[in-house]
Short mmCIF file of C-alpha atoms in Angstrom, two decimals:
data_model
loop_
_atom_site.label_atom_id
_atom_site.label_comp_id
_atom_site.label_asym_id
_atom_site.label_seq_id
_atom_site.Cartn_x
_atom_site.Cartn_y
_atom_site.Cartn_z
CA MET B 595 224.00 45.56 -148.31
CA ASP B 596 227.39 44.56 -146.77
CA GLN B 597 227.14 45.98 -143.40
CA LYS B 598 230.63 47.55 -143.12
CA LYS B 599 229.83 49.57 -145.75
CA SER B 600 226.26 50.72 -144.50
CA CYS B 601 225.60 54.13 -142.91
CA GLY B 602 224.98 54.97 -139.32
CA CYS B 603 221.88 56.63 -137.94
CA ALA B 604 222.93 59.25 -135.17
CA CYS B 605 219.86 58.27 -133.33
CA GLY B 606 221.22 54.89 -132.10
CA GLY B 607 224.78 54.79 -130.22
CA THR B 608 228.07 56.38 -130.95
CA VAL B 609 229.63 56.34 -134.46
CA SER B 610 233.38 55.51 -134.91
CA LEU B 611 235.06 55.54 -138.38
CA LEU B 612 238.43 53.96 -139.42
CA LEU B 613 240.66 55.90 -141.72
CA PRO B 614 244.11 54.30 -142.36
CA CYS B 615 246.31 55.78 -144.43
CA SER B 616 246.65 52.75 -146.78
CA GLY B 617 250.16 53.95 -148.04
CA ALA B 618 252.08 51.99 -150.41
CA ALA B 619 254.95 51.09 -148.09
CA ASP B 620 254.44 47.86 -146.16
CA THR B 621 253.66 49.91 -142.92
CA GLY B 622 250.68 51.32 -145.18
CA GLU B 623 249.57 47.93 -145.89
CA ILE B 624 249.68 46.91 -142.29
CA ALA B 625 247.73 50.14 -141.33
CA ASP B 626 244.97 49.12 -143.85
CA ARG B 627 244.77 45.69 -143.02
CA ALA B 628 244.47 46.44 -139.39
CA ALA B 629 241.78 48.86 -139.90
CA ARG B 630 240.05 46.32 -142.11
CA LYS B 631 240.25 43.74 -139.29
CA PHE B 632 239.48 45.94 -136.55
CA ALA B 633 236.28 47.01 -138.52
CA GLU B 634 235.37 43.45 -138.58
CA GLY B 635 234.71 43.59 -135.02
CA GLY B 636 231.81 46.06 -135.30
CA CYS B 637 233.20 48.55 -133.10
CA ALA B 638 233.92 51.12 -135.91
CA ALA B 639 233.12 51.03 -139.78
CA MET B 640 235.87 51.81 -142.63
CA PHE B 641 235.84 55.28 -144.01
CA CYS B 642 237.50 56.77 -147.01
CA LEU B 643 240.44 59.09 -146.31
CA ALA B 644 240.49 59.60 -150.11
CA GLY B 645 236.97 61.34 -150.19
CA ILE B 646 238.25 63.56 -147.75
CA GLY B 647 241.14 64.55 -149.81
CA ALA B 648 239.24 64.78 -152.83
CA ASN B 649 237.24 67.52 -151.14
CA ILE B 650 233.82 65.77 -151.43
CA SER B 651 231.45 67.50 -148.85
CA GLY B 652 229.71 64.17 -147.76
CA PHE B 653 232.78 62.59 -146.73
CA ILE B 654 234.08 65.68 -144.76
CA ALA B 655 230.46 66.37 -142.99
CA SER B 656 230.53 62.60 -141.95
CA ALA B 657 234.06 62.63 -140.48
CA LYS B 658 233.20 66.02 -138.48
CA GLY B 659 230.01 64.44 -137.43
CA ALA B 660 231.54 61.28 -136.14
CA ASP B 661 231.86 60.54 -132.42
CA ARG B 662 235.26 59.21 -132.92
CA LEU B 663 237.80 58.96 -135.83
CA LEU B 664 240.25 56.01 -135.47
CA VAL B 665 243.38 57.47 -137.69
CA VAL B 666 245.89 54.77 -138.20
CA ASP B 667 249.17 56.09 -140.02
CA GLY B 668 252.21 53.79 -141.15
CA CYS B 669 254.50 56.13 -140.60
CA ASN B 670 255.54 59.37 -138.78
CA LEU B 671 254.90 61.32 -141.96
CA ASP B 672 251.02 61.00 -140.52
CA CYS B 673 249.52 61.55 -143.84
CA ALA B 674 246.16 60.42 -142.70
CA LYS B 675 246.07 62.61 -139.76
CA LYS B 676 247.15 65.59 -141.85
CA THR B 677 244.71 65.08 -144.50
CA LEU B 678 242.30 65.44 -141.72
CA ALA B 679 243.83 68.76 -140.54
CA GLU B 680 243.72 70.13 -143.85
CA LYS B 681 239.99 69.89 -143.95
CA GLY B 682 239.64 71.58 -140.17
CA ILE B 683 239.02 68.01 -138.79
CA THR B 684 241.14 68.08 -135.48
CA GLU B 685 238.72 66.75 -132.81
CA ASN B 686 237.68 63.35 -131.53
CA ILE B 687 240.79 61.66 -133.04
CA ILE B 688 242.31 58.48 -131.79
CA HIS B 689 245.66 58.25 -133.33
CA VAL B 690 247.50 55.02 -133.88
CA ARG B 691 250.89 55.13 -135.84
CA VAL B 692 252.36 51.57 -136.93
CA THR B 693 256.33 52.68 -136.47
CA ASP B 694 255.60 53.55 -132.82
CA LEU B 695 254.82 49.62 -131.95
CA GLY B 696 258.45 48.86 -133.27
CA ILE B 697 257.36 47.96 -136.79
CA VAL B 698 260.17 49.19 -139.20
CA LYS B 699 259.00 50.71 -142.56
CA GLY B 700 260.22 49.00 -145.32
CA LYS B 701 261.69 46.11 -143.46
CA SER B 702 258.14 44.72 -142.17
CA PRO B 703 256.01 42.65 -144.59
CA ALA B 704 252.15 42.75 -143.67
CA THR B 705 252.27 39.80 -141.57
CA ALA B 706 249.46 38.66 -139.58
CA GLU B 707 251.29 39.15 -136.48
CA ARG B 708 252.09 42.85 -137.21
CA VAL B 709 248.36 43.32 -138.11
CA ASP B 710 246.96 41.86 -134.99
CA ALA B 711 249.57 44.30 -133.23
CA VAL B 712 248.10 47.22 -134.60
CA VAL B 713 244.53 45.61 -134.10
CA ALA B 714 245.24 45.45 -130.67
CA GLU B 715 246.64 48.86 -130.03
CA LEU B 716 243.23 50.41 -131.84
CA GLY B 717 241.43 48.34 -129.18
CA LYS B 718 243.67 49.44 -126.53
CA LYS B 719 243.42 53.07 -127.38
CA LEU B 720 239.48 53.06 -128.10
CA THR B 721 238.68 51.47 -124.68
CA ALA B 722 240.98 54.09 -123.03
CA SER B 723 238.83 56.77 -124.78
CA LEU B 724 235.57 55.39 -123.32
CA MET H 1490 217.03 76.00 -153.88
CA LEU H 1491 216.92 72.06 -153.54
CA ILE H 1492 217.15 71.12 -149.59
CA GLN H 1493 217.45 67.62 -149.47
CA ILE H 1494 217.29 65.65 -146.07
CA LEU H 1495 219.26 62.33 -146.13
CA GLY H 1496 217.88 59.72 -143.49
CA THR H 1497 216.09 56.66 -143.03
CA GLY H 1498 213.29 58.16 -141.09
CA CYS H 1499 214.32 58.48 -137.48
CA PRO H 1500 213.53 61.18 -135.16
CA LYS H 1501 216.39 63.10 -135.89
CA CYS H 1502 215.59 63.16 -139.49
CA HIS H 1503 212.29 64.84 -139.02
CA LYS H 1504 213.80 67.47 -136.47
CA LEU H 1505 216.36 68.26 -139.33
CA GLU H 1506 213.64 68.73 -141.82
CA GLU H 1507 211.50 70.75 -139.55
CA ASN H 1508 214.42 72.91 -138.82
CA ALA H 1509 215.37 73.36 -142.46
CA ARG H 1510 211.98 73.98 -143.36
CA GLN H 1511 211.65 76.81 -140.73
CA ALA H 1512 214.89 78.30 -141.63
CA ALA H 1513 214.30 78.71 -145.33
CA THR H 1514 210.78 79.90 -145.05
CA GLU H 1515 212.10 82.61 -142.47
CA MET H 1516 214.53 83.55 -145.09
CA ASN H 1517 211.88 83.88 -147.48
CA LEU H 1518 213.98 81.36 -149.85
CA ASP H 1519 212.60 79.75 -153.16
CA PHE H 1520 213.11 76.19 -152.07
CA GLN H 1521 211.97 72.76 -152.15
CA ILE H 1522 212.60 70.08 -149.84
CA GLU H 1523 213.22 66.32 -150.73
CA LYS H 1524 213.72 63.35 -148.62
CA VAL H 1525 216.50 60.85 -149.31
CA LYS H 1526 215.69 57.47 -147.57
CA GLU H 1527 217.57 55.07 -149.82
CA LEU H 1528 220.80 54.00 -148.25
CA GLN H 1529 222.50 53.66 -151.56
CA GLN H 1530 221.33 57.06 -152.62
CA ILE H 1531 222.52 58.12 -149.29
CA MET H 1532 226.18 56.81 -149.70
CA ALA H 1533 226.54 58.16 -153.20
CA PHE H 1534 226.84 61.70 -151.37
CA GLY H 1535 229.81 60.09 -149.63
CA VAL H 1536 227.64 60.19 -146.26
CA MET H 1537 228.06 57.62 -143.68
CA ILE H 1538 226.09 59.25 -140.83
CA THR H 1539 222.53 60.49 -140.95
CA PRO H 1540 220.52 62.64 -140.71
CA ALA H 1541 222.41 64.93 -143.07
CA LEU H 1542 221.50 67.95 -144.83
CA VAL H 1543 222.16 68.71 -148.45
CA VAL H 1544 221.77 72.21 -150.14
CA ASP H 1545 222.03 72.43 -153.83
CA GLY H 1546 224.06 69.35 -154.07
CA VAL H 1547 226.73 70.08 -151.15
CA VAL H 1548 226.43 68.33 -147.94
CA LYS H 1549 226.37 70.74 -145.08
CA VAL H 1550 226.07 68.51 -141.87
CA ALA H 1551 225.81 65.02 -141.04
CA GLY H 1552 225.27 63.27 -138.07
CA LYS H 1553 223.82 66.50 -136.18
CA VAL H 1554 220.63 68.33 -136.12
CA PRO H 1555 221.83 72.06 -136.19
CA GLY H 1556 219.49 74.73 -134.88
CA VAL H 1557 217.46 76.99 -137.22
CA GLU H 1558 219.86 79.75 -136.87
CA ASP H 1559 222.77 77.38 -137.73
CA ILE H 1560 221.18 76.31 -140.73
CA LYS H 1561 220.06 79.86 -141.76
CA LYS H 1562 223.88 80.36 -142.17
CA MET H 1563 224.42 77.20 -144.23
CA LEU H 1564 221.38 78.20 -146.59
CA ALA H 1565 223.03 81.81 -146.99
CA LYS H 1566 226.46 80.38 -148.23
#
């Protein structure tokens, strides 16, 4: 099984999950690609925001049981963060918004440089939370 | 009532099973407990963190081991 898709046991260490909005806009794409790149580092695992929106109990329980949720929204609509809030998930959230980094929605193709900027911000905020 | 314990067999999995069994017994429920250890089966529930407690197909908690009294509330719903 792919390591990034495996589940984590609460007996060992902390569990951090990545939830990008993965929206249709360029900033949504940047959010998604940055989250996947960050996951490759092994500090957190990709997780399914859609599963939470679909009200699947396993996804909701897992999000509530994680030590940290790294939520990446592309713009100030904050769809990912609000989707979690709709299910009562408001704690242990580290929130990164792509447009807060000077990346303009609709005018910013998902280049490696922009993706890396979001990855760096994720790392910075995660480190600050430790 | 079908109670499933999702987990690969770690100490927390065993504790969750023990608590769930005690809760269901004290409530005089007609139940059976099933352990699910295969990762693919666990992930089919959408669960990414173990242990997890599933009651009649609904995941009640993941990544935590609730006490007996808390589990009783989950079984009562």
